[in-house]
Amino acid sequence: MNTTSLRPVGWAPEGGAQPAARVSRPLLALGLGVLAVTLLATALGSLFLGSRSIGIDVVVQALVHYDPANDDHVVILTSRLPRMLAGLGVGAALGVAGAVMQGVVRNPLGDPGLLGVNAGAALAVVCAIGFLGIGNASGYVWFAFAGAALVALLVYAVGSLGRDGATPVKLALAGAAVSAALTSVTTAVLLTDAATFDQFRFWTVGALTGRKLELVGRLAPFLVVGLVVALCTGRALNVLSLGDDVARALGQRVGRTRGVVAASAVVLCGAATALAGPIPFVGLVAPHAARLVTGPDYRWILPYSAVLAPLLLLLADVLGRLVARPGEVQVGIVLAFVGAPFLILLIRRRRLLEL
C-alpha cells in the first residue's frame, strides 16, 4: 500500500520540500499556555484602553466595588466589559468554526461565509427589520441565528444530493450558489426600503461595540456547547483529512461525522454572527496561523484557533479605538485591512492552499 495516501491532506510538499518537523506535545502545550496568558493580558488591557484611558486601579474598583455614580465605572461595566466578553466568545467561535469548516470541506478558504452563514443571517436580519419592525439587537439577534442555521442546513442538503453525498467540492459550490442568491434578495429588499438599510448597515459592518451583557448571556450557551462539541472533533477531522475513501476504510461513517462536525460549526457561526455581525477574516486567518505551528493535526489546530482568534479580534478592537480617538473604527473594518493582505499571501503560497 502506498504510504503517501495515508498522510494528512495538510501535508503538501512543494518542489521536493520536506514536511515541517513535528513539534512535540510539551512544546505545543507550552505554546498554547503562552497564548492563553497573552489573551488574558489583552482582554484585561481592553478594559482600560480605549477612546479614553482608564487607570488599572479604577478598572479593579469598578469590577469589585461598582459605583453607578462614577462615570468610569459605568463605562467599564456597561460598555467595555460586555464588548470584551463578546470579543472572547465571538473570536473563539469564529476561529474554531473556521478550522472545522476547512477540515470538513477540505477547503483552505473556509470561513463562516462558506456555508452561507453570513448570507442567511443577513437576510433574516433584513426581514426582521423591514417586515416586522424590530430595530434593536436583542430582538433581531435570534432571527440572525435562525437564518444562519437554516441556510447552513439548506446548503448541506443541496450539497448532499447525488450518489456521492456531501463532497467538499459540492458543499463549496452549494454554499457559493446559495450565498449569491440570498445576497441578491437582501440587496433587493434594502434598495426598496431606506429605513431598513439605515439600521442594517450598522449591523453588517461587524462590531463589538454596543453589545449588552444580557445579549452576551443569551448567546453564551450556544457558544459554549458549540465550542465543546467542536473541540472534541479533532480526531474525526484528522481522519476526514485523509479523504473519504480512506476514512471509510478506517471505519468512520463519513456522512454522519461530517454532519455532526458541520452542525457544531453552524451553531458557532450563527451565534457569533448574531452577536457581532459578519466579522470577516477571523475564521480564515486564525486556523492557518495555528497550522503554521501545529502542523495538520486538528487536535491541536482547534484549541490554538480558539485562543488565536479572540486574541486577534481583541487586538483589532483595541487598535480601532486607539487610532481614531475620540471616536473609533469598528473591528470589522480593522480586520479587513489585516485579513486582505493575508488572503493574498495565502493564495500565493500554494503549500497552504493544498489542504
mmCIF file of C-alpha atoms in Angstrom:
data_model
loop_
_atom_site.group_PDB
_atom_site.id
_atom_site.type_symbol
_atom_site.label_atom_id
_atom_site.label_comp_id
_atom_site.label_asym_id
_atom_site.label_seq_id
_atom_site.Cartn_x
_atom_site.Cartn_y
_atom_site.Cartn_z
ATOM 1 C CA MET A 1 0.000 0.000 0.000
ATOM 2 C CA ASN A 2 1.276 3.461 -0.887
ATOM 3 C CA THR A 3 2.026 5.171 2.430
ATOM 4 C CA THR A 4 1.743 8.620 0.921
ATOM 5 C CA SER A 5 -2.023 8.118 0.676
ATOM 6 C CA LEU A 6 -2.215 7.986 4.464
ATOM 7 C CA ARG A 7 -0.546 11.322 5.038
ATOM 8 C CA PRO A 8 -2.896 14.074 6.195
ATOM 9 C CA VAL A 9 -4.141 16.265 3.394
ATOM 10 C CA GLY A 10 -2.410 19.210 5.059
ATOM 11 C CA TRP A 11 0.961 17.585 4.266
ATOM 12 C CA ALA A 12 1.766 19.148 0.917
ATOM 13 C CA PRO A 13 5.431 19.269 -0.003
ATOM 14 C CA GLU A 14 6.199 21.583 -2.857
ATOM 15 C CA GLY A 15 9.185 21.337 -5.131
ATOM 16 C CA GLY A 16 10.629 18.425 -3.205
ATOM 17 C CA ALA A 17 10.402 20.241 0.131
ATOM 18 C CA GLN A 18 10.206 18.083 3.214
ATOM 19 C CA PRO A 19 7.344 18.433 5.700
ATOM 20 C CA ALA A 20 7.991 20.613 8.713
ATOM 21 C CA ALA A 21 9.486 18.882 11.731
ATOM 22 C CA ARG A 22 6.869 17.678 14.137
ATOM 23 C CA VAL A 23 6.613 19.779 17.277
ATOM 24 C CA SER A 24 6.493 17.783 20.500
ATOM 25 C CA ARG A 25 3.359 17.773 22.633
ATOM 26 C CA PRO A 26 5.026 19.509 25.604
ATOM 27 C CA LEU A 27 6.139 22.368 23.356
ATOM 28 C CA LEU A 28 2.672 22.627 21.803
ATOM 29 C CA ALA A 29 1.103 22.687 25.265
ATOM 30 C CA LEU A 30 3.600 25.331 26.384
ATOM 31 C CA GLY A 31 2.850 27.455 23.332
ATOM 32 C CA LEU A 32 -0.871 27.167 23.954
ATOM 33 C CA GLY A 33 -0.355 28.250 27.555
ATOM 34 C CA VAL A 34 1.697 31.274 26.491
ATOM 35 C CA LEU A 35 -1.006 32.279 24.028
ATOM 36 C CA ALA A 36 -3.680 31.872 26.714
ATOM 37 C CA VAL A 37 -1.763 34.183 29.072
ATOM 38 C CA THR A 38 -1.310 36.687 26.245
ATOM 39 C CA LEU A 39 -5.032 36.539 25.535
ATOM 40 C CA LEU A 40 -5.833 37.159 29.202
ATOM 41 C CA ALA A 41 -3.496 40.176 29.274
ATOM 42 C CA THR A 42 -5.059 41.538 26.081
ATOM 43 C CA ALA A 43 -8.570 41.065 27.466
ATOM 44 C CA LEU A 44 -7.671 42.966 30.630
ATOM 45 C CA GLY A 45 -5.953 45.641 28.561
ATOM 46 C CA SER A 46 -9.126 46.141 26.527
ATOM 47 C CA LEU A 47 -10.858 47.259 29.741
ATOM 48 C CA PHE A 48 -8.637 50.298 30.323
ATOM 49 C CA LEU A 49 -7.521 51.146 26.777
ATOM 50 C CA GLY A 50 -9.913 52.984 24.500
ATOM 51 C CA SER A 51 -11.067 56.366 23.282
ATOM 52 C CA ARG A 52 -10.167 57.493 26.802
ATOM 53 C CA SER A 53 -7.728 55.653 29.032
ATOM 54 C CA ILE A 54 -8.861 54.462 32.439
ATOM 55 C CA GLY A 55 -6.407 53.521 35.178
ATOM 56 C CA ILE A 56 -5.971 49.913 36.195
ATOM 57 C CA ASP A 57 -6.939 50.774 39.769
ATOM 58 C CA VAL A 58 -10.208 52.259 38.544
ATOM 59 C CA VAL A 59 -10.935 49.134 36.496
ATOM 60 C CA VAL A 60 -10.371 46.939 39.540
ATOM 61 C CA GLN A 61 -12.616 49.156 41.659
ATOM 62 C CA ALA A 62 -15.354 49.024 39.030
ATOM 63 C CA LEU A 63 -15.233 45.234 38.956
ATOM 64 C CA VAL A 64 -15.080 44.810 42.741
ATOM 65 C CA HIS A 65 -16.976 47.807 44.122
ATOM 66 C CA TYR A 66 -19.179 49.180 41.370
ATOM 67 C CA ASP A 67 -20.348 52.763 41.866
ATOM 68 C CA PRO A 68 -23.131 53.793 39.443
ATOM 69 C CA ALA A 69 -22.359 57.444 40.167
ATOM 70 C CA ASN A 70 -18.828 57.067 38.815
ATOM 71 C CA ASP A 71 -18.722 57.648 35.046
ATOM 72 C CA ASP A 72 -15.619 55.484 34.599
ATOM 73 C CA HIS A 73 -17.288 52.609 36.446
ATOM 74 C CA VAL A 74 -20.317 52.908 34.189
ATOM 75 C CA VAL A 75 -18.126 52.807 31.077
ATOM 76 C CA ILE A 76 -16.329 49.701 32.323
ATOM 77 C CA LEU A 77 -19.405 47.720 33.360
ATOM 78 C CA THR A 78 -21.844 48.723 30.629
ATOM 79 C CA SER A 79 -19.543 49.112 27.624
ATOM 80 C CA ARG A 80 -16.043 47.698 27.848
ATOM 81 C CA LEU A 81 -16.729 44.554 29.875
ATOM 82 C CA PRO A 82 -19.567 43.364 27.588
ATOM 83 C CA ARG A 83 -17.551 44.011 24.428
ATOM 84 C CA MET A 84 -14.534 42.236 25.921
ATOM 85 C CA LEU A 85 -16.649 39.182 26.766
ATOM 86 C CA ALA A 86 -18.274 39.356 23.329
ATOM 87 C CA GLY A 87 -14.842 39.509 21.732
ATOM 88 C CA LEU A 88 -13.689 36.425 23.619
ATOM 89 C CA GLY A 89 -16.794 34.436 22.710
ATOM 90 C CA VAL A 90 -17.111 35.588 19.112
ATOM 91 C CA GLY A 91 -13.391 35.207 18.436
ATOM 92 C CA ALA A 92 -13.198 31.683 19.831
ATOM 93 C CA ALA A 93 -16.359 30.694 17.970
ATOM 94 C CA LEU A 94 -15.191 32.033 14.609
ATOM 95 C CA GLY A 95 -11.681 30.632 14.964
ATOM 96 C CA VAL A 96 -12.846 27.124 15.814
ATOM 97 C CA ALA A 97 -15.665 27.247 13.266
ATOM 98 C CA GLY A 98 -13.244 28.315 10.545
ATOM 99 C CA ALA A 99 -10.893 25.452 11.376
ATOM 100 C CA VAL A 100 -13.783 22.981 11.425
ATOM 101 C CA MET A 101 -15.114 24.218 8.078
ATOM 102 C CA GLN A 102 -11.693 23.980 6.472
ATOM 103 C CA GLY A 103 -11.447 20.414 7.716
ATOM 104 C CA VAL A 104 -14.964 19.339 6.780
ATOM 105 C CA VAL A 105 -14.964 20.664 3.229
ATOM 106 C CA ARG A 106 -11.175 20.446 2.792
ATOM 107 C CA ASN A 107 -11.125 23.990 1.510
ATOM 108 C CA PRO A 108 -8.313 26.308 2.702
ATOM 109 C CA LEU A 109 -10.543 29.352 2.193
ATOM 110 C CA GLY A 110 -13.228 28.009 4.506
ATOM 111 C CA ASP A 111 -14.784 30.585 6.821
ATOM 112 C CA PRO A 112 -18.264 31.398 8.186
ATOM 113 C CA GLY A 113 -19.353 32.569 4.758
ATOM 114 C CA LEU A 114 -18.558 29.267 3.076
ATOM 115 C CA LEU A 115 -21.777 27.522 4.136
ATOM 116 C CA GLY A 116 -23.935 30.597 3.643
ATOM 117 C CA VAL A 117 -23.976 31.562 7.326
ATOM 118 C CA ASN A 118 -23.376 35.275 6.778
ATOM 119 C CA ALA A 119 -25.850 35.473 3.906
ATOM 120 C CA GLY A 120 -28.542 33.634 5.863
ATOM 121 C CA ALA A 121 -28.065 35.784 8.947
ATOM 122 C CA ALA A 122 -28.088 38.974 6.885
ATOM 123 C CA LEU A 123 -31.323 38.109 5.094
ATOM 124 C CA ALA A 124 -33.002 37.168 8.380
ATOM 125 C CA VAL A 125 -31.966 40.468 9.976
ATOM 126 C CA VAL A 126 -33.230 42.433 6.986
ATOM 127 C CA CYS A 127 -36.581 40.656 7.152
ATOM 128 C CA ALA A 128 -36.825 41.255 10.902
ATOM 129 C CA ILE A 129 -36.112 44.963 10.491
ATOM 130 C CA GLY A 130 -38.035 45.612 7.302
ATOM 131 C CA PHE A 131 -41.135 43.447 7.722
ATOM 132 C CA LEU A 132 -41.500 43.050 11.484
ATOM 133 C CA GLY A 133 -40.197 46.439 12.598
ATOM 134 C CA ILE A 134 -37.619 45.004 15.009
ATOM 135 C CA GLY A 135 -34.966 47.653 15.467
ATOM 136 C CA ASN A 136 -32.801 46.540 18.392
ATOM 137 C CA ALA A 137 -30.045 43.949 18.547
ATOM 138 C CA SER A 138 -31.654 41.898 21.311
ATOM 139 C CA GLY A 139 -34.700 41.474 19.070
ATOM 140 C CA TYR A 140 -33.216 40.570 15.714
ATOM 141 C CA VAL A 141 -30.294 38.572 17.094
ATOM 142 C CA TRP A 142 -32.495 35.473 17.195
ATOM 143 C CA PHE A 143 -33.506 35.990 13.573
ATOM 144 C CA ALA A 144 -29.827 36.178 12.631
ATOM 145 C CA PHE A 145 -29.119 32.945 14.454
ATOM 146 C CA ALA A 146 -32.107 31.144 12.934
ATOM 147 C CA GLY A 147 -31.318 32.402 9.429
ATOM 148 C CA ALA A 148 -27.706 31.267 9.690
ATOM 149 C CA ALA A 149 -28.680 27.812 10.913
ATOM 150 C CA LEU A 150 -31.465 27.240 8.376
ATOM 151 C CA VAL A 151 -29.378 28.328 5.406
ATOM 152 C CA ALA A 152 -26.462 26.165 6.506
ATOM 153 C CA LEU A 153 -28.814 23.196 6.659
ATOM 154 C CA LEU A 154 -30.094 24.090 3.198
ATOM 155 C CA VAL A 155 -26.549 24.234 1.830
ATOM 156 C CA TYR A 156 -25.719 20.874 3.352
ATOM 157 C CA ALA A 157 -28.924 19.346 1.943
ATOM 158 C CA VAL A 158 -28.167 20.681 -1.543
ATOM 159 C CA GLY A 159 -24.555 19.552 -1.304
ATOM 160 C CA SER A 160 -25.683 16.067 -0.256
ATOM 161 C CA LEU A 161 -27.738 15.486 -3.390
ATOM 162 C CA GLY A 162 -26.444 12.813 -5.705
ATOM 163 C CA ARG A 163 -24.805 9.462 -5.277
ATOM 164 C CA ASP A 164 -21.538 10.731 -3.772
ATOM 165 C CA GLY A 165 -23.218 12.642 -0.941
ATOM 166 C CA ALA A 166 -21.828 15.830 0.591
ATOM 167 C CA THR A 167 -18.390 16.006 -1.011
ATOM 168 C CA PRO A 168 -16.124 19.006 -0.299
ATOM 169 C CA VAL A 169 -16.476 20.412 -3.812
ATOM 170 C CA LYS A 170 -20.282 20.088 -3.822
ATOM 171 C CA LEU A 171 -20.563 21.767 -0.404
ATOM 172 C CA ALA A 172 -18.381 24.668 -1.515
ATOM 173 C CA LEU A 173 -20.338 25.120 -4.750
ATOM 174 C CA ALA A 174 -23.686 24.846 -2.963
ATOM 175 C CA GLY A 175 -22.560 27.406 -0.386
ATOM 176 C CA ALA A 176 -21.412 29.841 -3.065
ATOM 177 C CA ALA A 177 -24.653 29.462 -5.045
ATOM 178 C CA VAL A 178 -26.981 29.851 -2.059
ATOM 179 C CA SER A 179 -24.968 32.783 -0.702
ATOM 180 C CA ALA A 180 -25.130 34.579 -4.043
ATOM 181 C CA ALA A 181 -28.898 34.059 -4.292
ATOM 182 C CA LEU A 182 -29.583 35.249 -0.734
ATOM 183 C CA THR A 183 -27.296 38.255 -1.125
ATOM 184 C CA SER A 184 -29.280 39.310 -4.191
ATOM 185 C CA VAL A 185 -32.559 39.040 -2.267
ATOM 186 C CA THR A 186 -31.100 41.014 0.642
ATOM 187 C CA THR A 187 -29.875 43.749 -1.670
ATOM 188 C CA ALA A 188 -33.269 43.966 -3.369
ATOM 189 C CA VAL A 189 -35.029 44.449 -0.022
ATOM 190 C CA LEU A 190 -32.545 47.081 1.122
ATOM 191 C CA LEU A 191 -32.810 49.072 -2.101
ATOM 192 C CA THR A 192 -36.576 49.349 -1.707
ATOM 193 C CA ASP A 193 -36.518 50.338 1.968
ATOM 194 C CA ALA A 194 -34.147 53.121 3.011
ATOM 195 C CA ALA A 195 -35.087 52.870 6.693
ATOM 196 C CA THR A 196 -34.193 49.182 6.791
ATOM 197 C CA PHE A 197 -30.903 49.931 5.082
ATOM 198 C CA ASP A 198 -30.002 52.598 7.652
ATOM 199 C CA GLN A 199 -30.487 50.151 10.528
ATOM 200 C CA PHE A 200 -28.941 47.172 8.768
ATOM 201 C CA ARG A 201 -25.690 48.878 7.780
ATOM 202 C CA PHE A 202 -24.704 49.310 11.435
ATOM 203 C CA TRP A 203 -25.014 45.564 11.982
ATOM 204 C CA THR A 204 -23.420 44.347 8.776
ATOM 205 C CA VAL A 205 -20.115 46.182 9.301
ATOM 206 C CA GLY A 206 -19.217 43.768 12.117
ATOM 207 C CA ALA A 207 -18.656 45.303 15.540
ATOM 208 C CA LEU A 208 -18.339 44.576 19.248
ATOM 209 C CA THR A 209 -19.492 47.982 20.410
ATOM 210 C CA GLY A 210 -22.969 48.389 21.870
ATOM 211 C CA ARG A 211 -23.315 44.741 22.897
ATOM 212 C CA LYS A 212 -25.000 44.340 26.278
ATOM 213 C CA LEU A 213 -24.268 41.768 28.957
ATOM 214 C CA GLU A 214 -27.818 40.474 28.601
ATOM 215 C CA LEU A 215 -27.296 39.728 24.914
ATOM 216 C CA VAL A 216 -23.936 38.056 25.565
ATOM 217 C CA GLY A 217 -25.569 35.938 28.273
ATOM 218 C CA ARG A 218 -28.373 34.820 25.968
ATOM 219 C CA LEU A 219 -25.964 33.526 23.345
ATOM 220 C CA ALA A 220 -23.324 32.174 25.740
ATOM 221 C CA PRO A 221 -24.935 28.688 25.997
ATOM 222 C CA PHE A 222 -24.840 28.287 22.208
ATOM 223 C CA LEU A 223 -21.191 29.355 22.127
ATOM 224 C CA VAL A 224 -20.194 27.040 24.987
ATOM 225 C CA VAL A 225 -21.992 23.990 23.588
ATOM 226 C CA GLY A 226 -20.687 24.610 20.072
ATOM 227 C CA LEU A 227 -17.108 25.019 21.322
ATOM 228 C CA VAL A 228 -17.221 21.887 23.473
ATOM 229 C CA VAL A 229 -18.547 19.761 20.602
ATOM 230 C CA ALA A 230 -16.178 21.234 18.019
ATOM 231 C CA LEU A 231 -13.094 20.876 20.212
ATOM 232 C CA CYS A 232 -13.887 17.167 20.590
ATOM 233 C CA THR A 233 -13.848 16.582 16.822
ATOM 234 C CA GLY A 234 -10.088 16.844 16.271
ATOM 235 C CA ARG A 235 -9.534 13.125 15.766
ATOM 236 C CA ALA A 236 -12.515 12.858 13.411
ATOM 237 C CA LEU A 237 -11.228 15.781 11.334
ATOM 238 C CA ASN A 238 -7.809 14.127 11.121
ATOM 239 C CA VAL A 239 -9.433 11.028 9.654
ATOM 240 C CA LEU A 240 -11.589 13.069 7.255
ATOM 241 C CA SER A 241 -8.488 14.916 6.069
ATOM 242 C CA LEU A 242 -7.181 11.619 4.677
ATOM 243 C CA GLY A 243 -10.040 11.545 2.180
ATOM 244 C CA ASP A 244 -13.466 9.927 2.238
ATOM 245 C CA ASP A 245 -12.335 6.558 0.896
ATOM 246 C CA VAL A 246 -9.589 6.169 3.488
ATOM 247 C CA ALA A 247 -11.901 7.404 6.239
ATOM 248 C CA ARG A 248 -14.485 4.773 5.321
ATOM 249 C CA ALA A 249 -11.784 2.106 5.212
ATOM 250 C CA LEU A 250 -10.824 3.104 8.750
ATOM 251 C CA GLY A 251 -14.403 2.530 9.878
ATOM 252 C CA GLN A 252 -15.646 6.100 10.051
ATOM 253 C CA ARG A 253 -19.181 6.943 8.942
ATOM 254 C CA VAL A 254 -18.221 9.889 6.799
ATOM 255 C CA GLY A 255 -21.685 11.358 6.242
ATOM 256 C CA ARG A 256 -22.719 11.269 9.877
ATOM 257 C CA THR A 257 -19.348 12.544 11.091
ATOM 258 C CA ARG A 258 -19.306 15.405 8.612
ATOM 259 C CA GLY A 259 -22.887 16.316 9.587
ATOM 260 C CA VAL A 260 -22.126 16.435 13.326
ATOM 261 C CA VAL A 261 -18.923 18.415 12.828
ATOM 262 C CA ALA A 262 -20.606 20.834 10.437
ATOM 263 C CA ALA A 263 -23.514 21.281 12.866
ATOM 264 C CA SER A 264 -21.133 22.428 15.586
ATOM 265 C CA ALA A 265 -19.624 24.954 13.177
ATOM 266 C CA VAL A 266 -23.076 26.210 12.219
ATOM 267 C CA VAL A 267 -24.019 26.762 15.862
ATOM 268 C CA LEU A 268 -20.787 28.677 16.469
ATOM 269 C CA CYS A 269 -21.046 30.759 13.311
ATOM 270 C CA GLY A 270 -24.724 31.511 13.844
ATOM 271 C CA ALA A 271 -24.259 32.629 17.438
ATOM 272 C CA ALA A 272 -21.148 34.700 16.645
ATOM 273 C CA THR A 273 -22.733 36.363 13.614
ATOM 274 C CA ALA A 274 -25.910 37.077 15.536
ATOM 275 C CA LEU A 275 -23.919 38.699 18.340
ATOM 276 C CA ALA A 276 -21.385 40.783 16.428
ATOM 277 C CA GLY A 277 -22.441 40.762 12.793
ATOM 278 C CA PRO A 278 -20.395 39.222 9.975
ATOM 279 C CA ILE A 279 -16.843 39.646 11.311
ATOM 280 C CA PRO A 280 -14.509 38.998 8.358
ATOM 281 C CA PHE A 281 -11.289 37.006 8.091
ATOM 282 C CA VAL A 282 -11.005 35.784 11.729
ATOM 283 C CA GLY A 283 -12.226 32.315 10.816
ATOM 284 C CA LEU A 284 -9.779 32.276 7.920
ATOM 285 C CA VAL A 285 -6.637 33.732 9.483
ATOM 286 C CA ALA A 286 -6.601 32.018 12.890
ATOM 287 C CA PRO A 287 -6.664 28.365 11.691
ATOM 288 C CA HIS A 288 -3.893 28.972 9.175
ATOM 289 C CA ALA A 289 -1.788 30.778 11.773
ATOM 290 C CA ALA A 290 -2.360 27.831 14.110
ATOM 291 C CA ARG A 291 -1.466 25.349 11.379
ATOM 292 C CA LEU A 292 1.931 27.010 10.899
ATOM 293 C CA VAL A 293 2.760 25.982 14.480
ATOM 294 C CA THR A 294 0.866 22.743 14.962
ATOM 295 C CA GLY A 295 1.017 21.203 11.504
ATOM 296 C CA PRO A 296 -2.034 19.376 10.123
ATOM 297 C CA ASP A 297 -3.140 17.813 13.440
ATOM 298 C CA TYR A 298 -6.639 19.138 14.186
ATOM 299 C CA ARG A 299 -6.367 18.018 17.802
ATOM 300 C CA TRP A 300 -4.047 20.997 18.213
ATOM 301 C CA ILE A 301 -5.320 23.255 15.440
ATOM 302 C CA LEU A 302 -8.710 23.611 17.142
ATOM 303 C CA PRO A 303 -7.513 24.747 20.597
ATOM 304 C CA TYR A 304 -4.876 27.001 19.061
ATOM 305 C CA SER A 305 -7.553 28.592 16.855
ATOM 306 C CA ALA A 306 -9.782 29.030 19.918
ATOM 307 C CA VAL A 307 -7.070 31.179 21.511
ATOM 308 C CA LEU A 308 -5.551 32.917 18.479
ATOM 309 C CA ALA A 309 -8.865 34.133 17.038
ATOM 310 C CA PRO A 310 -10.103 36.067 20.116
ATOM 311 C CA LEU A 311 -6.577 37.421 20.579
ATOM 312 C CA LEU A 312 -6.637 38.780 17.031
ATOM 313 C CA LEU A 313 -10.180 40.108 17.477
ATOM 314 C CA LEU A 314 -9.469 41.925 20.746
ATOM 315 C CA LEU A 315 -6.218 43.393 19.412
ATOM 316 C CA ALA A 316 -8.099 44.715 16.370
ATOM 317 C CA ASP A 317 -10.829 46.111 18.621
ATOM 318 C CA VAL A 318 -8.327 47.957 20.837
ATOM 319 C CA LEU A 319 -6.446 49.232 17.774
ATOM 320 C CA GLY A 320 -9.683 50.555 16.311
ATOM 321 C CA ARG A 321 -10.308 52.535 19.483
ATOM 322 C CA LEU A 322 -6.796 53.997 19.646
ATOM 323 C CA VAL A 323 -6.272 55.100 16.034
ATOM 324 C CA ALA A 324 -9.419 57.240 15.783
ATOM 325 C CA ARG A 325 -9.675 58.925 19.176
ATOM 326 C CA PRO A 326 -12.055 60.267 20.394
ATOM 327 C CA GLY A 327 -14.096 58.098 18.014
ATOM 328 C CA GLU A 328 -13.306 54.545 16.930
ATOM 329 C CA VAL A 329 -13.013 52.310 13.885
ATOM 330 C CA GLN A 330 -15.219 49.231 14.043
ATOM 331 C CA VAL A 331 -13.400 45.959 14.429
ATOM 332 C CA GLY A 332 -14.787 44.573 11.166
ATOM 333 C CA ILE A 333 -13.089 47.362 9.231
ATOM 334 C CA VAL A 334 -9.776 46.918 11.054
ATOM 335 C CA LEU A 335 -9.811 43.176 10.365
ATOM 336 C CA ALA A 336 -10.487 43.816 6.688
ATOM 337 C CA PHE A 337 -7.191 45.708 6.468
ATOM 338 C CA VAL A 338 -5.409 42.876 8.286
ATOM 339 C CA GLY A 339 -7.144 39.976 6.569
ATOM 340 C CA ALA A 340 -6.966 41.128 2.957
ATOM 341 C CA PRO A 341 -3.134 41.027 2.744
ATOM 342 C CA PHE A 342 -3.176 37.651 4.490
ATOM 343 C CA LEU A 343 -5.670 36.316 1.950
ATOM 344 C CA ILE A 344 -3.417 37.471 -0.899
ATOM 345 C CA LEU A 345 -0.446 35.774 0.776
ATOM 346 C CA LEU A 346 -2.491 32.619 1.277
ATOM 347 C CA ILE A 347 -3.416 32.462 -2.399
ATOM 348 C CA ARG A 348 0.200 32.976 -3.448
ATOM 349 C CA ARG A 349 1.523 30.240 -1.174
ATOM 350 C CA ARG A 350 0.356 27.030 -2.834
ATOM 351 C CA ARG A 351 1.601 24.926 0.019
ATOM 352 C CA LEU A 352 -1.020 26.401 2.344
ATOM 353 C CA LEU A 353 -3.720 26.002 -0.243
ATOM 354 C CA GLU A 354 -3.226 22.250 -0.586
ATOM 355 C CA LEU A 355 -5.214 21.033 2.372
#
